[in-house]
Amino acid sequence: MSTQEPVIHRFDSRDPELAHDYLAASYGTRLRIEAGGPYRLRHHRVDLGAVRLDDTAHSGDLRIDVEPLGTLVVCETVSARVSRSCAGAEHRFTPGDTFLAAPPERAHSVRWQVGAVAVCVLDLGLLARAAGTATPLRFDVLTAAPPHLARHWRTTVAYLREAVLANPEAAGQPLVRGAAIRMVAAAATTAFGGAVPGDVTAEDGRDAGAATVRRAIAFMEEHAHEDIGATDIAAAARVSPRAVQLAFRTHLDITPMAHLRGIRLYRAHQDLLRADPERETVARIAHRWGFVSHSRFTARYQATFGVPPSRTLHT
């Protein structure tokens, strides 16, 4: 999966026409905005390519007609009240609700009253890859996410914002960004009912042999420094994602991604052995290999190599 370094866009205007043009360009659709009286729109976007995080607030009462977006747009009403009409049904959302703007293939209408909304826009291809399928997923949940799934969604997005994007050193590393983005994609699929691959087929069972494991590991060893995921590994092994999962469980009693993390841990170990402690830090090397949490990296490193990474670096 290819991700880009964060690109920040800001917009702040009291002109409804400028707001219309900005929102239309930002979401790739035609909109109709009606706002009476004094008006202000503020919009802040962090663009990571396959995922965009938007914080939007306005001081009016908007009515917006939206064409099919072709992306998954997850909304959280921070302080606004929002009503949405889609597929012949209308739903109302109050502060704290987390919901889909609409299924990606459907037009919808929105009334957005004064206040703030947090939005996450996800590429449909990213969601399919995160679910381990080449088949596009369908999202058709129109109601707000249940409280426990909404909490999981908010916690996951907060991790991306606070643990990754708020740390320039971590945000600059493709492996860190990729892992966090896949977590957000998985949380969206869990919360909003994206179809997941079915049961293991007879063909998957036949493909889950030792040769599949060897091809997958060879690919991981060669590309461990790149932002690869389960679907990339399966494609390189020339089998389905389910077959490669089954092969690793059968022959190694581990998942493919766990094996990949082990390869990256060893690469971090090699970098620590070679590094100049005057120029490198444990955190920088850990981030380079996709490990965000310093405490978790240290615990796993010590469990594997018998010493904390700081000792290896200063040996």
mmCIF file of C-alpha atoms in Angstrom:
data_model
loop_
_atom_site.group_PDB
_atom_site.id
_atom_site.type_symbol
_atom_site.label_atom_id
_atom_site.label_comp_id
_atom_site.label_asym_id
_atom_site.label_seq_id
_atom_site.Cartn_x
_atom_site.Cartn_y
_atom_site.Cartn_z
ATOM 1 C CA MET A 1 0.000 0.000 0.000
ATOM 2 C CA SER A 2 1.334 3.400 -0.931
ATOM 3 C CA THR A 3 0.877 6.241 1.548
ATOM 4 C CA GLN A 4 2.039 9.821 1.339
ATOM 5 C CA GLU A 5 3.529 12.011 3.990
ATOM 6 C CA PRO A 6 0.869 14.157 5.663
ATOM 7 C CA VAL A 7 -0.229 17.176 3.631
ATOM 8 C CA ILE A 8 -2.225 19.790 5.548
ATOM 9 C CA HIS A 9 -4.922 21.964 3.992
ATOM 10 C CA ARG A 10 -6.710 24.797 5.811
ATOM 11 C CA PHE A 11 -9.711 26.834 4.767
ATOM 12 C CA ASP A 12 -11.503 29.621 6.645
ATOM 13 C CA SER A 13 -14.080 31.822 4.944
ATOM 14 C CA ARG A 14 -17.277 33.750 5.593
ATOM 15 C CA ASP A 15 -18.283 33.630 1.931
ATOM 16 C CA PRO A 16 -20.889 30.901 1.211
ATOM 17 C CA GLU A 17 -19.919 30.807 -2.462
ATOM 18 C CA LEU A 18 -16.259 30.203 -1.637
ATOM 19 C CA ALA A 19 -17.324 27.567 0.899
ATOM 20 C CA HIS A 20 -19.424 25.856 -1.791
ATOM 21 C CA ASP A 21 -16.509 25.765 -4.219
ATOM 22 C CA TYR A 22 -14.086 24.547 -1.570
ATOM 23 C CA LEU A 23 -16.327 21.716 -0.359
ATOM 24 C CA ALA A 24 -17.133 20.671 -3.912
ATOM 25 C CA ALA A 25 -13.429 20.465 -4.741
ATOM 26 C CA SER A 26 -12.571 18.742 -1.457
ATOM 27 C CA TYR A 27 -15.144 15.970 -1.796
ATOM 28 C CA GLY A 28 -15.224 15.642 -5.576
ATOM 29 C CA THR A 29 -18.948 16.202 -5.994
ATOM 30 C CA ARG A 30 -21.511 18.902 -6.694
ATOM 31 C CA LEU A 31 -23.146 20.460 -3.673
ATOM 32 C CA ARG A 32 -25.996 22.841 -3.053
ATOM 33 C CA ILE A 33 -25.522 24.974 0.030
ATOM 34 C CA GLU A 34 -28.206 27.190 1.521
ATOM 35 C CA ALA A 35 -27.135 29.404 4.383
ATOM 36 C CA GLY A 36 -29.043 32.346 5.748
ATOM 37 C CA GLY A 37 -27.483 35.171 7.731
ATOM 38 C CA PRO A 38 -23.825 35.567 8.759
ATOM 39 C CA TYR A 39 -21.825 32.527 7.876
ATOM 40 C CA ARG A 40 -18.363 31.045 8.445
ATOM 41 C CA LEU A 41 -16.813 27.723 7.384
ATOM 42 C CA ARG A 42 -13.561 26.411 8.855
ATOM 43 C CA HIS A 43 -12.021 23.247 7.455
ATOM 44 C CA HIS A 44 -8.768 21.508 8.372
ATOM 45 C CA ARG A 45 -7.608 18.447 6.425
ATOM 46 C CA VAL A 46 -4.692 16.072 6.905
ATOM 47 C CA ASP A 47 -4.270 14.176 3.642
ATOM 48 C CA LEU A 48 -2.435 10.845 3.776
ATOM 49 C CA GLY A 49 -3.471 9.672 0.332
ATOM 50 C CA ALA A 50 -5.667 6.651 1.065
ATOM 51 C CA VAL A 51 -7.048 8.344 4.208
ATOM 52 C CA ARG A 52 -8.019 11.952 4.829
ATOM 53 C CA LEU A 53 -8.885 13.390 8.236
ATOM 54 C CA ASP A 54 -11.104 16.481 8.185
ATOM 55 C CA ASP A 55 -12.187 18.740 11.038
ATOM 56 C CA THR A 56 -14.980 21.054 9.932
ATOM 57 C CA ALA A 57 -17.035 23.666 11.757
ATOM 58 C CA HIS A 58 -19.535 26.218 10.521
ATOM 59 C CA SER A 59 -21.913 28.819 11.937
ATOM 60 C CA GLY A 60 -24.966 28.381 9.738
ATOM 61 C CA ASP A 61 -27.610 25.890 8.679
ATOM 62 C CA LEU A 62 -26.554 24.028 5.547
ATOM 63 C CA ARG A 63 -28.558 21.895 3.164
ATOM 64 C CA ILE A 64 -26.294 19.868 0.946
ATOM 65 C CA ASP A 65 -27.167 17.543 -1.935
ATOM 66 C CA VAL A 66 -24.333 15.082 -2.468
ATOM 67 C CA GLU A 67 -23.758 12.821 -5.441
ATOM 68 C CA PRO A 68 -22.264 9.339 -4.881
ATOM 69 C CA LEU A 69 -18.843 9.894 -3.356
ATOM 70 C CA GLY A 70 -17.104 6.644 -4.348
ATOM 71 C CA THR A 71 -15.282 6.676 -1.009
ATOM 72 C CA LEU A 72 -16.225 5.704 2.529
ATOM 73 C CA VAL A 73 -16.920 8.848 4.542
ATOM 74 C CA VAL A 74 -17.164 8.297 8.304
ATOM 75 C CA CYS A 75 -18.577 11.236 10.275
ATOM 76 C CA GLU A 76 -18.586 12.053 13.966
ATOM 77 C CA THR A 77 -20.850 14.835 15.162
ATOM 78 C CA VAL A 78 -18.644 16.734 17.609
ATOM 79 C CA SER A 79 -21.043 19.574 18.425
ATOM 80 C CA ALA A 80 -23.386 19.767 15.423
ATOM 81 C CA ARG A 81 -26.733 18.158 14.727
ATOM 82 C CA VAL A 82 -26.984 16.428 11.366
ATOM 83 C CA SER A 83 -29.890 14.851 9.511
ATOM 84 C CA ARG A 84 -29.319 12.718 6.418
ATOM 85 C CA SER A 85 -31.729 11.412 3.797
ATOM 86 C CA CYS A 86 -30.569 8.396 1.805
ATOM 87 C CA ALA A 87 -32.271 5.486 0.035
ATOM 88 C CA GLY A 88 -35.708 6.713 1.078
ATOM 89 C CA ALA A 89 -34.848 6.855 4.781
ATOM 90 C CA GLU A 90 -33.973 9.767 7.047
ATOM 91 C CA HIS A 91 -31.751 9.572 10.122
ATOM 92 C CA ARG A 92 -30.841 12.211 12.676
ATOM 93 C CA PHE A 93 -27.517 12.343 14.472
ATOM 94 C CA THR A 94 -26.636 14.254 17.620
ATOM 95 C CA PRO A 95 -23.251 15.152 19.178
ATOM 96 C CA GLY A 96 -21.239 12.022 19.884
ATOM 97 C CA ASP A 97 -22.797 9.914 17.107
ATOM 98 C CA THR A 98 -20.535 8.175 14.585
ATOM 99 C CA PHE A 99 -22.078 7.290 11.226
ATOM 100 C CA LEU A 100 -21.501 6.913 7.490
ATOM 101 C CA ALA A 101 -22.295 9.908 5.320
ATOM 102 C CA ALA A 102 -23.906 7.351 2.970
ATOM 103 C CA PRO A 103 -23.022 4.120 1.182
ATOM 104 C CA PRO A 104 -20.270 5.045 -1.325
ATOM 105 C CA GLU A 105 -22.460 4.361 -4.365
ATOM 106 C CA ARG A 106 -25.532 6.334 -3.205
ATOM 107 C CA ALA A 107 -26.515 9.979 -3.454
ATOM 108 C CA HIS A 108 -27.796 11.610 -0.291
ATOM 109 C CA SER A 109 -28.951 14.895 1.206
ATOM 110 C CA VAL A 110 -27.704 16.439 4.427
ATOM 111 C CA ARG A 111 -28.920 19.151 6.735
ATOM 112 C CA TRP A 112 -26.048 20.254 8.900
ATOM 113 C CA GLN A 113 -26.874 22.651 11.682
ATOM 114 C CA VAL A 114 -24.373 24.928 13.392
ATOM 115 C CA GLY A 115 -21.392 23.147 14.955
ATOM 116 C CA ALA A 116 -18.418 20.884 14.281
ATOM 117 C CA VAL A 117 -18.097 17.515 12.571
ATOM 118 C CA ALA A 118 -15.010 15.272 12.292
ATOM 119 C CA VAL A 119 -14.779 13.348 9.028
ATOM 120 C CA CYS A 120 -12.551 10.513 7.855
ATOM 121 C CA VAL A 121 -12.494 9.749 4.120
ATOM 122 C CA LEU A 122 -11.201 6.276 3.188
ATOM 123 C CA ASP A 123 -10.309 4.862 -0.212
ATOM 124 C CA LEU A 124 -12.382 1.770 -1.076
ATOM 125 C CA GLY A 125 -9.334 -0.082 -2.372
ATOM 126 C CA LEU A 126 -7.612 0.423 0.977
ATOM 127 C CA LEU A 127 -10.619 -1.075 2.758
ATOM 128 C CA ALA A 128 -10.654 -4.145 0.527
ATOM 129 C CA ARG A 129 -6.923 -4.702 0.999
ATOM 130 C CA ALA A 130 -7.246 -4.317 4.767
ATOM 131 C CA ALA A 131 -9.999 -6.950 4.736
ATOM 132 C CA GLY A 132 -7.813 -9.294 2.688
ATOM 133 C CA THR A 133 -9.988 -9.435 -0.416
ATOM 134 C CA ALA A 134 -9.755 -8.234 -3.997
ATOM 135 C CA THR A 135 -13.544 -7.854 -4.079
ATOM 136 C CA PRO A 136 -14.906 -4.375 -3.316
ATOM 137 C CA LEU A 137 -16.685 -4.260 0.040
ATOM 138 C CA ARG A 138 -20.254 -3.086 0.453
ATOM 139 C CA PHE A 139 -21.163 -0.691 3.223
ATOM 140 C CA ASP A 140 -24.869 -0.153 3.742
ATOM 141 C CA VAL A 141 -25.288 0.655 7.454
ATOM 142 C CA LEU A 142 -27.282 3.883 7.647
ATOM 143 C CA THR A 143 -27.750 4.109 11.406
ATOM 144 C CA ALA A 144 -25.196 5.375 13.920
ATOM 145 C CA ALA A 145 -22.579 2.865 15.020
ATOM 146 C CA PRO A 146 -23.361 1.147 18.348
ATOM 147 C CA PRO A 147 -21.564 2.767 21.322
ATOM 148 C CA HIS A 148 -18.856 0.087 21.691
ATOM 149 C CA LEU A 149 -17.973 0.219 17.972
ATOM 150 C CA ALA A 150 -18.090 4.017 17.967
ATOM 151 C CA ARG A 151 -15.625 4.041 20.886
ATOM 152 C CA HIS A 152 -13.340 1.632 19.034
ATOM 153 C CA TRP A 153 -13.478 3.850 15.945
ATOM 154 C CA ARG A 154 -12.703 7.018 17.896
ATOM 155 C CA THR A 155 -9.841 5.338 19.785
ATOM 156 C CA THR A 156 -8.301 4.099 16.541
ATOM 157 C CA VAL A 157 -8.528 7.481 14.822
ATOM 158 C CA ALA A 158 -7.124 9.155 17.943
ATOM 159 C CA TYR A 159 -4.157 6.760 17.778
ATOM 160 C CA LEU A 160 -3.490 7.829 14.179
ATOM 161 C CA ARG A 161 -3.805 11.502 15.105
ATOM 162 C CA GLU A 162 -1.933 11.521 18.424
ATOM 163 C CA ALA A 163 0.587 8.673 18.346
ATOM 164 C CA VAL A 164 1.514 8.992 14.684
ATOM 165 C CA LEU A 165 0.626 12.353 13.126
ATOM 166 C CA ALA A 166 1.507 14.389 16.232
ATOM 167 C CA ASN A 167 4.980 12.821 16.215
ATOM 168 C CA PRO A 168 6.845 14.129 13.139
ATOM 169 C CA GLU A 169 9.493 11.420 13.425
ATOM 170 C CA ALA A 170 6.863 8.670 13.386
ATOM 171 C CA ALA A 171 4.682 10.367 10.762
ATOM 172 C CA GLY A 172 7.667 10.555 8.426
ATOM 173 C CA GLN A 173 8.065 6.769 8.315
ATOM 174 C CA PRO A 174 5.994 4.894 5.671
ATOM 175 C CA LEU A 175 5.820 1.691 7.725
ATOM 176 C CA VAL A 176 4.374 3.535 10.725
ATOM 177 C CA ARG A 177 1.838 5.419 8.601
ATOM 178 C CA GLY A 178 0.836 2.273 6.746
ATOM 179 C CA ALA A 179 0.248 0.239 9.892
ATOM 180 C CA ALA A 180 -1.856 2.985 11.485
ATOM 181 C CA ILE A 181 -3.900 3.491 8.312
ATOM 182 C CA ARG A 182 -4.641 -0.234 8.095
ATOM 183 C CA MET A 183 -5.870 -0.101 11.703
ATOM 184 C CA VAL A 184 -8.264 2.725 10.784
ATOM 185 C CA ALA A 185 -9.481 0.785 7.737
ATOM 186 C CA ALA A 186 -10.105 -2.316 9.849
ATOM 187 C CA ALA A 187 -12.022 -0.249 12.425
ATOM 188 C CA ALA A 188 -14.233 1.208 9.679
ATOM 189 C CA THR A 189 -14.973 -2.258 8.313
ATOM 190 C CA THR A 190 -15.848 -3.515 11.795
ATOM 191 C CA ALA A 191 -18.082 -0.562 12.658
ATOM 192 C CA PHE A 192 -19.993 -0.267 9.401
ATOM 193 C CA GLY A 193 -20.525 -3.767 8.141
ATOM 194 C CA GLY A 194 -18.193 -4.099 5.185
ATOM 195 C CA ALA A 195 -18.535 -7.610 3.769
ATOM 196 C CA VAL A 196 -15.600 -9.829 4.689
ATOM 197 C CA PRO A 197 -14.247 -12.869 2.840
ATOM 198 C CA GLY A 198 -16.197 -16.068 3.356
ATOM 199 C CA ASP A 199 -15.049 -19.383 4.751
ATOM 200 C CA VAL A 200 -11.881 -21.118 3.630
ATOM 201 C CA THR A 201 -12.526 -22.970 0.360
ATOM 202 C CA ALA A 202 -11.175 -26.323 -0.807
ATOM 203 C CA GLU A 203 -8.843 -24.430 -3.142
ATOM 204 C CA ASP A 204 -7.512 -22.385 -0.216
ATOM 205 C CA GLY A 205 -6.793 -25.627 1.640
ATOM 206 C CA ARG A 206 -4.890 -27.052 -1.331
ATOM 207 C CA ASP A 207 -2.878 -23.831 -1.658
ATOM 208 C CA ALA A 208 -1.936 -23.712 2.036
ATOM 209 C CA GLY A 209 1.232 -25.746 1.635
ATOM 210 C CA ALA A 210 4.858 -25.252 2.621
ATOM 211 C CA ALA A 211 5.667 -23.820 -0.820
ATOM 212 C CA THR A 212 3.221 -20.983 -0.164
ATOM 213 C CA VAL A 213 4.980 -20.220 3.110
ATOM 214 C CA ARG A 214 8.388 -20.212 1.388
ATOM 215 C CA ARG A 215 7.232 -17.838 -1.356
ATOM 216 C CA ALA A 216 5.584 -15.535 1.183
ATOM 217 C CA ILE A 217 8.643 -15.397 3.437
ATOM 218 C CA ALA A 218 10.946 -14.733 0.492
ATOM 219 C CA PHE A 219 8.745 -11.779 -0.458
ATOM 220 C CA MET A 220 8.701 -10.481 3.128
ATOM 221 C CA GLU A 221 12.488 -10.729 3.424
ATOM 222 C CA GLU A 222 12.965 -8.759 0.207
ATOM 223 C CA HIS A 223 10.312 -6.113 0.901
ATOM 224 C CA ALA A 224 10.297 -5.792 4.700
ATOM 225 C CA HIS A 225 11.444 -2.177 4.390
ATOM 226 C CA GLU A 226 8.354 -1.342 2.307
ATOM 227 C CA ASP A 227 4.755 -0.756 3.406
ATOM 228 C CA ILE A 228 3.344 -4.167 2.508
ATOM 229 C CA GLY A 229 0.232 -5.860 3.849
ATOM 230 C CA ALA A 230 -1.524 -9.219 3.845
ATOM 231 C CA THR A 231 -2.903 -8.875 0.321
ATOM 232 C CA ASP A 232 0.555 -7.994 -1.058
ATOM 233 C CA ILE A 233 2.005 -11.094 0.615
ATOM 234 C CA ALA A 234 -0.752 -13.311 -0.751
ATOM 235 C CA ALA A 235 -0.304 -11.930 -4.260
ATOM 236 C CA ALA A 236 3.439 -12.617 -4.129
ATOM 237 C CA ALA A 237 2.744 -16.164 -2.917
ATOM 238 C CA ARG A 238 0.242 -16.572 -5.797
ATOM 239 C CA VAL A 239 -2.612 -17.636 -3.507
ATOM 240 C CA SER A 240 -5.624 -16.008 -1.827
ATOM 241 C CA PRO A 241 -5.232 -14.066 1.446
ATOM 242 C CA ARG A 242 -7.154 -16.829 3.205
ATOM 243 C CA ALA A 243 -4.810 -19.497 1.849
ATOM 244 C CA VAL A 244 -1.681 -17.676 3.013
ATOM 245 C CA GLN A 245 -3.224 -17.147 6.463
ATOM 246 C CA LEU A 246 -4.046 -20.853 6.669
ATOM 247 C CA ALA A 247 -0.573 -21.846 5.447
ATOM 248 C CA PHE A 248 1.181 -19.818 8.148
ATOM 249 C CA ARG A 249 -1.161 -21.090 10.849
ATOM 250 C CA THR A 250 -0.652 -24.685 9.737
ATOM 251 C CA HIS A 251 3.115 -24.670 9.274
ATOM 252 C CA LEU A 252 4.368 -21.939 11.638
ATOM 253 C CA ASP A 253 1.469 -21.350 14.060
ATOM 254 C CA ILE A 254 1.665 -17.610 13.420
ATOM 255 C CA THR A 255 -0.004 -15.072 11.149
ATOM 256 C CA PRO A 256 1.826 -13.661 8.098
ATOM 257 C CA MET A 257 1.822 -10.137 9.562
ATOM 258 C CA ALA A 258 3.230 -11.380 12.876
ATOM 259 C CA HIS A 259 6.026 -13.105 10.962
ATOM 260 C CA LEU A 260 6.680 -9.856 9.089
ATOM 261 C CA ARG A 261 6.920 -7.956 12.387
ATOM 262 C CA GLY A 262 9.506 -10.501 13.520
ATOM 263 C CA ILE A 263 11.586 -9.860 10.384
ATOM 264 C CA ARG A 264 11.380 -6.124 10.992
ATOM 265 C CA LEU A 265 12.362 -6.572 14.635
ATOM 266 C CA TYR A 266 15.509 -8.406 13.521
ATOM 267 C CA ARG A 267 16.258 -5.650 10.982
ATOM 268 C CA ALA A 268 15.909 -3.079 13.775
ATOM 269 C CA HIS A 269 18.318 -5.191 15.837
ATOM 270 C CA GLN A 270 20.849 -5.123 12.992
ATOM 271 C CA ASP A 271 20.498 -1.347 12.666
ATOM 272 C CA LEU A 272 21.029 -0.907 16.413
ATOM 273 C CA LEU A 273 24.212 -2.993 16.255
ATOM 274 C CA ARG A 274 25.599 -0.870 13.404
ATOM 275 C CA ALA A 275 24.350 2.531 14.576
ATOM 276 C CA ASP A 276 26.402 5.381 15.971
ATOM 277 C CA PRO A 277 24.737 6.277 19.314
ATOM 278 C CA GLU A 278 25.816 9.883 18.812
ATOM 279 C CA ARG A 279 23.736 10.102 15.626
ATOM 280 C CA GLU A 280 20.910 7.569 16.062
ATOM 281 C CA THR A 281 18.259 6.875 18.689
ATOM 282 C CA VAL A 282 16.282 3.778 19.590
ATOM 283 C CA ALA A 283 13.030 5.586 18.759
ATOM 284 C CA ARG A 284 14.218 6.597 15.279
ATOM 285 C CA ILE A 285 15.287 3.055 14.425
ATOM 286 C CA ALA A 286 12.069 1.600 15.846
ATOM 287 C CA HIS A 287 9.985 4.023 13.790
ATOM 288 C CA ARG A 288 11.984 3.170 10.663
ATOM 289 C CA TRP A 289 10.851 -0.434 11.028
ATOM 290 C CA GLY A 290 7.233 0.359 11.814
ATOM 291 C CA PHE A 291 7.201 0.266 15.625
ATOM 292 C CA VAL A 292 5.411 3.267 17.143
ATOM 293 C CA SER A 293 5.231 2.526 20.872
ATOM 294 C CA HIS A 294 8.651 2.793 22.512
ATOM 295 C CA SER A 295 7.565 0.699 25.515
ATOM 296 C CA ARG A 296 6.141 -2.107 23.385
ATOM 297 C CA PHE A 297 9.161 -2.146 21.115
ATOM 298 C CA THR A 298 11.484 -2.284 24.118
ATOM 299 C CA ALA A 299 9.519 -5.111 25.748
ATOM 300 C CA ARG A 300 9.422 -7.182 22.570
ATOM 301 C CA TYR A 301 13.072 -6.493 21.799
ATOM 302 C CA GLN A 302 14.209 -7.541 25.265
ATOM 303 C CA ALA A 303 12.054 -10.681 25.153
ATOM 304 C CA THR A 304 13.672 -11.637 21.838
ATOM 305 C CA PHE A 305 17.297 -10.573 22.309
ATOM 306 C CA GLY A 306 17.664 -10.647 26.103
ATOM 307 C CA VAL A 307 18.730 -7.005 26.491
ATOM 308 C CA PRO A 308 16.970 -3.651 26.070
ATOM 309 C CA PRO A 309 17.552 -1.945 22.708
ATOM 310 C CA SER A 310 19.337 0.964 24.376
ATOM 311 C CA ARG A 311 22.077 -1.416 25.528
ATOM 312 C CA THR A 312 22.513 -2.786 22.020
ATOM 313 C CA LEU A 313 22.775 0.746 20.637
ATOM 314 C CA HIS A 314 25.451 1.745 23.157
ATOM 315 C CA THR A 315 27.483 -1.467 23.002
#
